[in-house]
GROMACS .gro file of C-alpha atoms in nm:
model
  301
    1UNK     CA    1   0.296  -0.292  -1.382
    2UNK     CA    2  -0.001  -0.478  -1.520
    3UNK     CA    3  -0.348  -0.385  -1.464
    4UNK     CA    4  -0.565  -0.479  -1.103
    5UNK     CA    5  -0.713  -0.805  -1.144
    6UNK     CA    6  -0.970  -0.787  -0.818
    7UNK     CA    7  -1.116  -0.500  -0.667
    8UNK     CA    8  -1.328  -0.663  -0.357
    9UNK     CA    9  -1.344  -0.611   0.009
   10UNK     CA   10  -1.143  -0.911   0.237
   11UNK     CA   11  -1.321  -1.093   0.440
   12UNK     CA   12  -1.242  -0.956   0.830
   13UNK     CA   13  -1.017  -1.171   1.003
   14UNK     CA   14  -1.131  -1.310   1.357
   15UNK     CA   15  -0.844  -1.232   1.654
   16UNK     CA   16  -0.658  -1.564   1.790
   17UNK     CA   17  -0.493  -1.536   2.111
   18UNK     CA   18  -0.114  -1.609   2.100
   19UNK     CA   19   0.012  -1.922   2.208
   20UNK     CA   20   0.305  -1.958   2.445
   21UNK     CA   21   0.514  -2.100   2.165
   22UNK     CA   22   0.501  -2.224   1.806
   23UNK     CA   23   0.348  -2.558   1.893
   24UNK     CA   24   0.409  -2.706   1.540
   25UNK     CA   25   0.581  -2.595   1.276
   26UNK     CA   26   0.459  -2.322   1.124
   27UNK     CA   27   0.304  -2.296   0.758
   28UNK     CA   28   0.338  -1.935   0.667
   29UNK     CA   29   0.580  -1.685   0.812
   30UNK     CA   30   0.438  -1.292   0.774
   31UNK     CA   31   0.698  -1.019   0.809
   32UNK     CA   32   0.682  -0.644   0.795
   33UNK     CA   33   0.995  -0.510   0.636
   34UNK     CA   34   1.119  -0.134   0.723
   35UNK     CA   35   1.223  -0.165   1.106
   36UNK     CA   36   1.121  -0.559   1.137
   37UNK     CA   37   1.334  -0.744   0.843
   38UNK     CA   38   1.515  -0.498   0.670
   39UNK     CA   39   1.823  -0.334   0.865
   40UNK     CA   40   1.853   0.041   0.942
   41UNK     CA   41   1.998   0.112   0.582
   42UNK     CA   42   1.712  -0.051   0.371
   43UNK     CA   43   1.873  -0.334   0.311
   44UNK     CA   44   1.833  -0.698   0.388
   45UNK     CA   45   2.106  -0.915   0.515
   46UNK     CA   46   2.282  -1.200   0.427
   47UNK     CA   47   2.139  -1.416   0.756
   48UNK     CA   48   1.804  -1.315   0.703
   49UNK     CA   49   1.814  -1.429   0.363
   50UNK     CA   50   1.948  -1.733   0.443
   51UNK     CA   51   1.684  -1.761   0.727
   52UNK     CA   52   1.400  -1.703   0.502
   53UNK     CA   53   1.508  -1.936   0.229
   54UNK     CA   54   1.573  -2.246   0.515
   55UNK     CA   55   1.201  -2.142   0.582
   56UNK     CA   56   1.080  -2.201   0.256
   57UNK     CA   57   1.318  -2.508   0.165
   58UNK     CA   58   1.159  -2.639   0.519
   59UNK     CA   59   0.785  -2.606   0.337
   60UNK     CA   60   0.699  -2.266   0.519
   61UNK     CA   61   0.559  -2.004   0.329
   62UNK     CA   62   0.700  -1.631   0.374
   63UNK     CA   63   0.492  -1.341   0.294
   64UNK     CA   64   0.604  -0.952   0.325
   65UNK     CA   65   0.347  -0.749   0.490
   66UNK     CA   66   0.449  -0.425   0.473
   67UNK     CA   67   0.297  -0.039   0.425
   68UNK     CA   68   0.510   0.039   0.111
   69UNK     CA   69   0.333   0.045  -0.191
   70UNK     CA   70   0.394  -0.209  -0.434
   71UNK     CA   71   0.660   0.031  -0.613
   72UNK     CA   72   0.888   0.049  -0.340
   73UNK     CA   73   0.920  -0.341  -0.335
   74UNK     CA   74   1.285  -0.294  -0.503
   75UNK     CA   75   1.449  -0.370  -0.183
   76UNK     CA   76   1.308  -0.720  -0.169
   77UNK     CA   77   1.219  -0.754  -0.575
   78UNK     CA   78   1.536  -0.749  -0.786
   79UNK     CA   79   1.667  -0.831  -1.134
   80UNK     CA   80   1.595  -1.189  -1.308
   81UNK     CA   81   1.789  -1.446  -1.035
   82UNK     CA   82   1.988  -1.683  -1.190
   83UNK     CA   83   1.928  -1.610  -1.548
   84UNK     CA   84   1.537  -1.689  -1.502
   85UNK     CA   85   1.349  -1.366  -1.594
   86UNK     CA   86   1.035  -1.557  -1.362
   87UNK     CA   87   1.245  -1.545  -1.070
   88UNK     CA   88   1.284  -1.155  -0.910
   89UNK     CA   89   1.274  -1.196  -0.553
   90UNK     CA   90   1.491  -1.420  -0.295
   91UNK     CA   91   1.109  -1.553  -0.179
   92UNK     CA   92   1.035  -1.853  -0.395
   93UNK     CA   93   0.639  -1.758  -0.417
   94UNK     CA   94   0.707  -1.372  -0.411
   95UNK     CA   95   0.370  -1.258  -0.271
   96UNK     CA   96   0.350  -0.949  -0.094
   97UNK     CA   97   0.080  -0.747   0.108
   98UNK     CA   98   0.141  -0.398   0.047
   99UNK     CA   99  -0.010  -0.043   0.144
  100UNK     CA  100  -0.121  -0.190   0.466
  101UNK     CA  101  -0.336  -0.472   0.312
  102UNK     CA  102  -0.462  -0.236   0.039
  103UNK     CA  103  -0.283  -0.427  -0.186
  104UNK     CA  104  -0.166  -0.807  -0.282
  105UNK     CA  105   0.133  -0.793  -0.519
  106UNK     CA  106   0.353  -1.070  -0.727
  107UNK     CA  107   0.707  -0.991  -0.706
  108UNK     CA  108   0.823  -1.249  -0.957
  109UNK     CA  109   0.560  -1.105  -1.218
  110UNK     CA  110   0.572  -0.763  -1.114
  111UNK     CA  111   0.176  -0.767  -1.123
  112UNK     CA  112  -0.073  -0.633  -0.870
  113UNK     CA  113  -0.321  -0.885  -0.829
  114UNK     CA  114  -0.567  -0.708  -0.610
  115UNK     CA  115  -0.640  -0.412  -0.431
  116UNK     CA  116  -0.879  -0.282  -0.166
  117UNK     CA  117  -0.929   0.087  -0.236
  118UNK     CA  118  -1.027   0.363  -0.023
  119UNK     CA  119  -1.397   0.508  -0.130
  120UNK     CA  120  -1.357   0.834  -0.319
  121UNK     CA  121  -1.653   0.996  -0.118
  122UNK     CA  122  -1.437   0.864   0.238
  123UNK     CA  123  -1.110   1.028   0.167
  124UNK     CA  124  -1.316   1.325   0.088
  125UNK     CA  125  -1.486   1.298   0.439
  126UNK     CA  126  -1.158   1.202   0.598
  127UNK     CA  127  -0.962   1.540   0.473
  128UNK     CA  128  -1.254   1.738   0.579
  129UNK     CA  129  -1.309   1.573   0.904
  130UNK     CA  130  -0.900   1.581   0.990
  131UNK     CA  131  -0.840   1.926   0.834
  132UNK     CA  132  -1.096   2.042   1.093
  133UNK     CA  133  -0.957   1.837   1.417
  134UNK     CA  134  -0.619   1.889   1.346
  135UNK     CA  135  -0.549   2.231   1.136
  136UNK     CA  136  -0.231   2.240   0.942
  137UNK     CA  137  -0.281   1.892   0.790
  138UNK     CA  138  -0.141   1.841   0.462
  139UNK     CA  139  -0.232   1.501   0.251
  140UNK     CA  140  -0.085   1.324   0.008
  141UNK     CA  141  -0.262   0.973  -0.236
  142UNK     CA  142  -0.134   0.693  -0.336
  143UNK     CA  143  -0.280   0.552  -0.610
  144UNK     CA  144  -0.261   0.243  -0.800
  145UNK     CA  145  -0.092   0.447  -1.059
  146UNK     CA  146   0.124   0.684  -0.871
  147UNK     CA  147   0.170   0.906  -0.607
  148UNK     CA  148   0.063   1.252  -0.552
  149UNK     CA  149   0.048   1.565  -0.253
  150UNK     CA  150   0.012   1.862  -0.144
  151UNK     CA  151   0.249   2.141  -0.192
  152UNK     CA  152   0.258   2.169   0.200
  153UNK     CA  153   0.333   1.837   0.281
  154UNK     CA  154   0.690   1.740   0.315
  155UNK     CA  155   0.733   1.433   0.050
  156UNK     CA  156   1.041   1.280   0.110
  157UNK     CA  157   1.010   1.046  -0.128
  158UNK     CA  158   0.862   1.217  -0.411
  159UNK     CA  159   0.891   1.064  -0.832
  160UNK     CA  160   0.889   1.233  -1.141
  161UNK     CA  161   0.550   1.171  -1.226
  162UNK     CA  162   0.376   1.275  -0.926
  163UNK     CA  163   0.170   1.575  -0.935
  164UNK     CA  164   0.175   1.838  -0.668
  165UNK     CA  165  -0.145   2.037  -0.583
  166UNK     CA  166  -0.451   2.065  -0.371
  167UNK     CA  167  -0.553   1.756  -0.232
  168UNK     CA  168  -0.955   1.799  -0.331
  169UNK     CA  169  -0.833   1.820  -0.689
  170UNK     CA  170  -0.553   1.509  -0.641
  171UNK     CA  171  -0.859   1.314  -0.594
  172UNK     CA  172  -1.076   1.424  -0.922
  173UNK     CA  173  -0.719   1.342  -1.105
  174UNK     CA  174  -0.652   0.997  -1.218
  175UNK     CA  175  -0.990   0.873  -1.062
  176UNK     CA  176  -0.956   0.528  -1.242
  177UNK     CA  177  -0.713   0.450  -1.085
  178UNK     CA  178  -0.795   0.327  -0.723
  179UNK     CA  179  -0.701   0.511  -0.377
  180UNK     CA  180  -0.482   0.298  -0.198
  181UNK     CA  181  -0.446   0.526   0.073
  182UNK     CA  182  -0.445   0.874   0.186
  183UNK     CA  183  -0.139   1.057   0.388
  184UNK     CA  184  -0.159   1.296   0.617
  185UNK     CA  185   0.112   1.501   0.798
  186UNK     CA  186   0.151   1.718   1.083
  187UNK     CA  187   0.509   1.940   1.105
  188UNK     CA  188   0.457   1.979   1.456
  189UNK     CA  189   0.183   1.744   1.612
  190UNK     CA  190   0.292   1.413   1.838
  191UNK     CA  191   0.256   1.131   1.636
  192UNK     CA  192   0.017   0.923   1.864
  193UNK     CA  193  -0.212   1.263   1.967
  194UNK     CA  194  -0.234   1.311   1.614
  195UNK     CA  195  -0.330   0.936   1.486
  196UNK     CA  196  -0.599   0.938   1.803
  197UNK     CA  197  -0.763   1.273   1.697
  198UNK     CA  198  -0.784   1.144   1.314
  199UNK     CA  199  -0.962   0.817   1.452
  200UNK     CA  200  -1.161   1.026   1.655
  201UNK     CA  201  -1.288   1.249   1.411
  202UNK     CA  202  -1.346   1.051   1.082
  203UNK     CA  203  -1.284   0.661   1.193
  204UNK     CA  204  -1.582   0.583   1.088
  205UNK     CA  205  -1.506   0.659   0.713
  206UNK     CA  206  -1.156   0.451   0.707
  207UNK     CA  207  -0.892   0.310   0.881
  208UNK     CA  208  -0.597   0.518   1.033
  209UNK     CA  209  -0.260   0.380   1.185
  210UNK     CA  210   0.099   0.486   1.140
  211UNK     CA  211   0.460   0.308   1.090
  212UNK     CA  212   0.693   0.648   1.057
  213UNK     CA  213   0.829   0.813   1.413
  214UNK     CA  214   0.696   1.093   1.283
  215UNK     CA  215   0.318   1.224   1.241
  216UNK     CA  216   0.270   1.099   0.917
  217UNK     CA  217  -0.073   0.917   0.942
  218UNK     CA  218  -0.159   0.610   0.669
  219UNK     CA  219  -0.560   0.599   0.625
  220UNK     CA  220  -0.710   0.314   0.479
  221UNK     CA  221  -1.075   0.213   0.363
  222UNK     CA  222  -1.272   0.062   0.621
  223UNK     CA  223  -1.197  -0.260   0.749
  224UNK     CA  224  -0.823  -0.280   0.533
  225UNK     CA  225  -0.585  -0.360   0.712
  226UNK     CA  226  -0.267  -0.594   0.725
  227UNK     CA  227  -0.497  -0.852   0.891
  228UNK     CA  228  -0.732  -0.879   0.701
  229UNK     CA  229  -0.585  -0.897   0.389
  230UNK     CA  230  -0.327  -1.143   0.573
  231UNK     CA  231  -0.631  -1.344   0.673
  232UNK     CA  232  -0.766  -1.330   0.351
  233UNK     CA  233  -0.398  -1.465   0.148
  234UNK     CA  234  -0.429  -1.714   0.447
  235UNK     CA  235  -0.795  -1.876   0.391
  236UNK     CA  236  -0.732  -1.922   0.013
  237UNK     CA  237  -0.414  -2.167   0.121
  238UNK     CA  238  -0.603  -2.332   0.410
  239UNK     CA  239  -0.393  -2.173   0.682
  240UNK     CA  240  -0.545  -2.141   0.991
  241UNK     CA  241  -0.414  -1.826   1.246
  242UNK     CA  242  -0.263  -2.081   1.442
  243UNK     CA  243  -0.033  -2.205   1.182
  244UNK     CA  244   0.120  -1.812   1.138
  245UNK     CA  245   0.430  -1.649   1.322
  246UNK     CA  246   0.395  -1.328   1.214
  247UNK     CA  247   0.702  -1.011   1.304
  248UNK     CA  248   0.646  -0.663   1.359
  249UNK     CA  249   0.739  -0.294   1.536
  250UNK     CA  250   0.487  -0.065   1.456
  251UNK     CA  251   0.129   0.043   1.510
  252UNK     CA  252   0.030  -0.062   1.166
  253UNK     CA  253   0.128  -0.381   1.234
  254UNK     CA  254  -0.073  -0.451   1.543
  255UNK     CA  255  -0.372  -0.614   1.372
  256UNK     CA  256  -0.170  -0.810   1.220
  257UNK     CA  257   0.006  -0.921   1.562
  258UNK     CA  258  -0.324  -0.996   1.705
  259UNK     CA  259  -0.455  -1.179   1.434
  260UNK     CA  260  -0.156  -1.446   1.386
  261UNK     CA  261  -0.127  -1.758   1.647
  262UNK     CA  262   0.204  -1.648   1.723
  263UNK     CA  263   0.377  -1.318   1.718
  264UNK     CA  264   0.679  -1.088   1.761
  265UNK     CA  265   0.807  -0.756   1.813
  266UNK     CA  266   1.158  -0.672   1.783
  267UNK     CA  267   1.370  -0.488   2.008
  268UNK     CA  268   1.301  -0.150   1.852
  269UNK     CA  269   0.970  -0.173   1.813
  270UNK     CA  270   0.719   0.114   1.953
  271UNK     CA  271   0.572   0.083   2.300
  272UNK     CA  272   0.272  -0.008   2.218
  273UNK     CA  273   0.356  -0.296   1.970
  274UNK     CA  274   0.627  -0.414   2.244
  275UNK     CA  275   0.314  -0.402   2.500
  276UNK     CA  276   0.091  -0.612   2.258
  277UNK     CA  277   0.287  -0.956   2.198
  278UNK     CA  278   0.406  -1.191   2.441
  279UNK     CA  279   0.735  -1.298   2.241
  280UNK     CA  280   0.985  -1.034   2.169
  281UNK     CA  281   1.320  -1.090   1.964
  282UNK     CA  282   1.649  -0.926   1.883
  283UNK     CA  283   1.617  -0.556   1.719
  284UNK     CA  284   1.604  -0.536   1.331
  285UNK     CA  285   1.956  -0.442   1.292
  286UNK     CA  286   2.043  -0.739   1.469
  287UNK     CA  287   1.850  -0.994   1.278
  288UNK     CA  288   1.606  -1.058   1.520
  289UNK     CA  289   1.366  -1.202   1.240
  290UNK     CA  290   1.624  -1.428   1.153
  291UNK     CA  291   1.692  -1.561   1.504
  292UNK     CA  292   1.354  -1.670   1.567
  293UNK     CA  293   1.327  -1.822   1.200
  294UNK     CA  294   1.638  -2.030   1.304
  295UNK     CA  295   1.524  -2.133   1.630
  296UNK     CA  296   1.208  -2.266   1.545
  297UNK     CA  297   1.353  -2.455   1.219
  298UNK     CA  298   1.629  -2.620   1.513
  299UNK     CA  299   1.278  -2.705   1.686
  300UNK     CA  300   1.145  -2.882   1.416
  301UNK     CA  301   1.453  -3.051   1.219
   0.00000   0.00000   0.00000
């Protein structure tokens, strides 16, 4: 992966009330992936592929918003299409907004084009201020570079490069490469009890939300979040709120929800999220992206 081109702060986006119904076709379509677009098993499936390219052959742009990092992009990124080593993802412009905003990455060029780091001295405060709230908090980093955590903390998806120790020294090592964001886990805590006792002791310092049924917390600098790095991808095209349908299913992607003229939660998404938008579709493992993707391309054809 090449180097970070941009290292700024995203302008914060302004909320737009949803509208009743896409009242013109849409310019740019914004879709989290794990529970949202991508089925049960990871994987993507044939309609929503088709779905998402009659978007973009209809002049719509499709950006994946998602809380991976920009490593874990495999299941939309894949080898050279079509004998064109340019070409590695289905999307024909291959942006994505990863880490929850904290980062803006080019599929095709496998290149991280910016990131909005977390302040060294804040995800010091933030593991002091949680550790304290909520004993038996373990954390984890993710880096630019590479992921690292505690030897408590349960890391399902850990790589052969990551380093395993105290989280106060995870954060003196590699320090030139920027904090994406900070983990933190609970083995027994409820997952909402746990992400309203982080924000309450150390929201000022960053941004907390979650995406995994479980407590596993996802802290973010201040003012970073899907939104308003959304908003941000958005101004530099001339694309107004209004002109985005945006999907979703967790509490990381409310923001993001609120932000976008129109929005959706599939079937399974969490309570809150479900409470949030007006327009709800079919559950992820019944291509409710896709169904909404068709029906407002048979509105507009």
């Amino acid at each position: 992966m090449d180097p970070v081109t941009s290292l700024s702060r995203p302008p914060q986006p302004s909320r737009s009330k949803q509208q009743p119904a896409v009242p013109k076709p849409p310019r740019l379509i914004a879709t989290d992936l794990d529970g949202t677009l991508l089925r049960d098993d990871r994987t993507v499936s044939a309609r929503t592929v088709a779905a998402l390219a009659a978007a973009e052959a209809a002049g719509i742009e499709v950006f994946f918003v998602t809380g991976r990092p920009a490593r874990w992009m495999h299941v939309v990124a894949t080898e050279p299409l079509d004998g064109d080593p340019a070409r590695r993802s289905f999307l024909t412009n291959g942006i994505a907004i990863c880490a929850n905003g904290a980062a803006v990455y080019d599929l095709h060029r496998d290149l991280l084009l910016e990131a909005f780091p977390l302040a060294e001295r804040d995800a010091r405060a933030v593991v002091a201020a949680v550790r304290d709230a909520v004993p038996g908090t373990s954390f984890a980093i993710e880096r630019t570079g590479g992921f690292h955590y505690e030897p408590q903390y349960a890391a399902a998806w850990a790589e052969a490069d990551s380093v395993v120790g105290p989280i106060e020294e995870l954060l003196e090592l590699a320090a030139d490469q920027p904090v994406l964001k900070l983990l933190a886990r609970h083995d027994s805590a409820d997952p909402d009890v746990f992400l309203a006792a982080a924000r309450g002791a150390a929201g000022e310092h960053a941004e907390f939300t979650r995406s995994s049924p479980s407590a596993l917390l996802e802290i973010s600098g201040v003012g970073i979040s899907k939104a308003s790095t959304l908003a941000r991808c958005c101004a530099e095209r001339g694309i107004t709120a209004d002109e985005v349908v945006a999907f979703g299913d967790m509490p990381n992607d409310l923001a993001m929800l609120g932000w976008a003229g129109t929005s959706y939660a599939v079937a399974n998404a969490h309570p809150d999220v479900l409470a949030a938008t007006v327009h709800h579709t079919a559950a992820n493992e019944n291509d409710g992206v896709a169904h909404v993707i068709e029906a407002i391309l048979a509105d507009h054809t």
